[in-house]
Amino acid sequence: AVASDPRHLLLPAMGRDIDARIAPAADCFALTGQILGPDESGVVELSAASDDRAGTPGAQVATLDPLGEFRLDGIRRGAYVLTLRLSGDEIVLPPINVGEPRG
């Protein structure tokens, strides 16, 4: 079972704010969010923060909808890097820990 509270993150990056939420979803996690800024289109990519994690699936990619929203499902516990590709910019955010145990 996944034992973790939902988390809300607000991350500033190159004139944009990334509003992200990580929540338990079945036996994994879901990452939903919205890019707040000048962009009308783009993609977000979630990949493992370390290449040496055995059994980690490849990167997940989601396209922004017209409101700048995205959703990634089926995320396992671990550290991930979120990369934004927006209007010609590539923004790599610091690692995000998904499924941190309750403190």
C-alpha positions as YAML, in Angstrom:
chain: A
units: angstrom
residues:
- id: 1
  name: ALA
  ca: [0.00, 0.00, 0.00]
- id: 2
  name: VAL
  ca: [1.06, 3.55, -0.67]
- id: 3
  name: ALA
  ca: [1.30, 5.49, 2.61]
- id: 4
  name: SER
  ca: [1.87, 9.13, 1.87]
- id: 5
  name: ASP
  ca: [0.01, 12.39, 2.22]
- id: 6
  name: PRO
  ca: [-0.72, 14.51, -0.85]
- id: 7
  name: ARG
  ca: [1.89, 17.21, -1.44]
- id: 8
  name: HIS
  ca: [1.52, 20.62, -3.04]
- id: 9
  name: LEU
  ca: [4.55, 22.30, -4.63]
- id: 10
  name: LEU
  ca: [4.89, 25.78, -6.14]
- id: 11
  name: LEU
  ca: [8.13, 26.01, -8.09]
- id: 12
  name: PRO
  ca: [9.38, 29.21, -9.80]
- id: 13
  name: ALA
  ca: [11.35, 28.75, -13.04]
- id: 14
  name: MET
  ca: [12.40, 31.25, -15.72]
- id: 15
  name: GLY
  ca: [9.45, 33.63, -15.41]
- id: 16
  name: ARG
  ca: [6.93, 30.86, -14.82]
- id: 17
  name: ASP
  ca: [5.39, 29.21, -11.79]
- id: 18
  name: ILE
  ca: [4.79, 25.47, -11.75]
- id: 19
  name: ASP
  ca: [1.88, 24.50, -9.51]
- id: 20
  name: ALA
  ca: [2.25, 20.74, -8.88]
- id: 21
  name: ARG
  ca: [0.46, 18.19, -6.72]
- id: 22
  name: ILE
  ca: [1.59, 14.68, -5.88]
- id: 23
  name: ALA
  ca: [-1.13, 12.37, -4.57]
- id: 24
  name: PRO
  ca: [-1.55, 8.66, -3.92]
- id: 25
  name: ALA
  ca: [-3.47, 6.93, -6.72]
- id: 26
  name: ALA
  ca: [-4.16, 3.21, -6.28]
- id: 27
  name: ASP
  ca: [-0.78, 1.56, -5.59]
- id: 28
  name: CYS
  ca: [1.24, 4.40, -7.17]
- id: 29
  name: PHE
  ca: [1.13, 8.19, -7.33]
- id: 30
  name: ALA
  ca: [-0.20, 10.82, -9.71]
- id: 31
  name: LEU
  ca: [1.52, 14.12, -10.48]
- id: 32
  name: THR
  ca: [-0.82, 16.83, -11.70]
- id: 33
  name: GLY
  ca: [0.00, 20.43, -12.31]
- id: 34
  name: GLN
  ca: [-0.31, 23.64, -14.22]
- id: 35
  name: ILE
  ca: [2.31, 25.91, -15.77]
- id: 36
  name: LEU
  ca: [1.49, 29.52, -14.93]
- id: 37
  name: GLY
  ca: [3.19, 31.87, -17.36]
- id: 38
  name: PRO
  ca: [3.38, 32.99, -20.96]
- id: 39
  name: ASP
  ca: [3.32, 29.55, -22.59]
- id: 40
  name: GLU
  ca: [0.49, 28.23, -24.71]
- id: 41
  name: SER
  ca: [1.95, 24.83, -25.46]
- id: 42
  name: GLY
  ca: [4.68, 22.45, -24.43]
- id: 43
  name: VAL
  ca: [5.41, 19.17, -22.73]
- id: 44
  name: VAL
  ca: [6.58, 18.00, -19.33]
- id: 45
  name: GLU
  ca: [8.81, 14.97, -18.86]
- id: 46
  name: LEU
  ca: [9.29, 13.06, -15.63]
- id: 47
  name: SER
  ca: [12.36, 10.84, -15.40]
- id: 48
  name: ALA
  ca: [14.20, 9.04, -12.62]
- id: 49
  name: ALA
  ca: [16.73, 11.27, -10.86]
- id: 50
  name: SER
  ca: [19.30, 8.46, -11.03]
- id: 51
  name: ASP
  ca: [19.98, 6.10, -13.92]
- id: 52
  name: ASP
  ca: [21.03, 3.32, -11.53]
- id: 53
  name: ARG
  ca: [17.55, 2.63, -10.11]
- id: 54
  name: ALA
  ca: [16.81, -0.94, -11.12]
- id: 55
  name: GLY
  ca: [13.32, -1.55, -12.44]
- id: 56
  name: THR
  ca: [12.50, 2.12, -13.04]
- id: 57
  name: PRO
  ca: [10.43, 2.58, -16.17]
- id: 58
  name: GLY
  ca: [11.49, 5.13, -18.79]
- id: 59
  name: ALA
  ca: [10.51, 8.75, -18.75]
- id: 60
  name: GLN
  ca: [6.84, 9.74, -18.84]
- id: 61
  name: VAL
  ca: [5.77, 12.65, -21.04]
- id: 62
  name: ALA
  ca: [2.57, 14.71, -20.91]
- id: 63
  name: THR
  ca: [1.44, 17.46, -23.26]
- id: 64
  name: LEU
  ca: [0.07, 20.65, -21.74]
- id: 65
  name: ASP
  ca: [-3.63, 21.27, -22.38]
- id: 66
  name: PRO
  ca: [-4.87, 24.75, -23.44]
- id: 67
  name: LEU
  ca: [-4.86, 25.86, -19.77]
- id: 68
  name: GLY
  ca: [-1.26, 24.72, -19.23]
- id: 69
  name: GLU
  ca: [-2.34, 21.70, -17.19]
- id: 70
  name: PHE
  ca: [-0.75, 18.23, -17.21]
- id: 71
  name: ARG
  ca: [-1.16, 14.84, -15.52]
- id: 72
  name: LEU
  ca: [1.22, 11.92, -15.10]
- id: 73
  name: ASP
  ca: [-0.05, 8.65, -13.58]
- id: 74
  name: GLY
  ca: [1.48, 5.40, -12.38]
- id: 75
  name: ILE
  ca: [4.50, 6.96, -10.69]
- id: 76
  name: ARG
  ca: [6.38, 4.74, -8.25]
- id: 77
  name: ARG
  ca: [8.02, 5.93, -5.03]
- id: 78
  name: GLY
  ca: [11.43, 7.57, -5.65]
- id: 79
  name: ALA
  ca: [13.29, 10.68, -6.74]
- id: 80
  name: TYR
  ca: [12.42, 12.21, -10.12]
- id: 81
  name: VAL
  ca: [13.44, 15.15, -12.27]
- id: 82
  name: LEU
  ca: [10.75, 17.21, -14.00]
- id: 83
  name: THR
  ca: [11.82, 18.75, -17.31]
- id: 84
  name: LEU
  ca: [9.67, 21.38, -19.03]
- id: 85
  name: ARG
  ca: [9.95, 22.05, -22.75]
- id: 86
  name: LEU
  ca: [8.06, 25.28, -23.34]
- id: 87
  name: SER
  ca: [8.25, 27.85, -26.17]
- id: 88
  name: GLY
  ca: [11.80, 26.92, -27.07]
- id: 89
  name: ASP
  ca: [13.00, 26.82, -23.43]
- id: 90
  name: GLU
  ca: [14.08, 23.67, -21.62]
- id: 91
  name: ILE
  ca: [13.76, 23.98, -17.85]
- id: 92
  name: VAL
  ca: [15.07, 21.22, -15.58]
- id: 93
  name: LEU
  ca: [13.72, 21.44, -12.04]
- id: 94
  name: PRO
  ca: [15.50, 20.11, -8.93]
- id: 95
  name: PRO
  ca: [14.70, 16.49, -8.00]
- id: 96
  name: ILE
  ca: [11.26, 15.82, -6.54]
- id: 97
  name: ASN
  ca: [10.78, 13.02, -4.01]
- id: 98
  name: VAL
  ca: [7.59, 11.11, -4.68]
- id: 99
  name: GLY
  ca: [6.06, 9.05, -1.90]
- id: 100
  name: GLU
  ca: [8.12, 10.31, 0.99]
- id: 101
  name: PRO
  ca: [7.16, 8.45, 4.15]
- id: 102
  name: ARG
  ca: [5.11, 10.33, 6.68]
- id: 103
  name: GLY
  ca: [7.34, 12.10, 9.21]
...
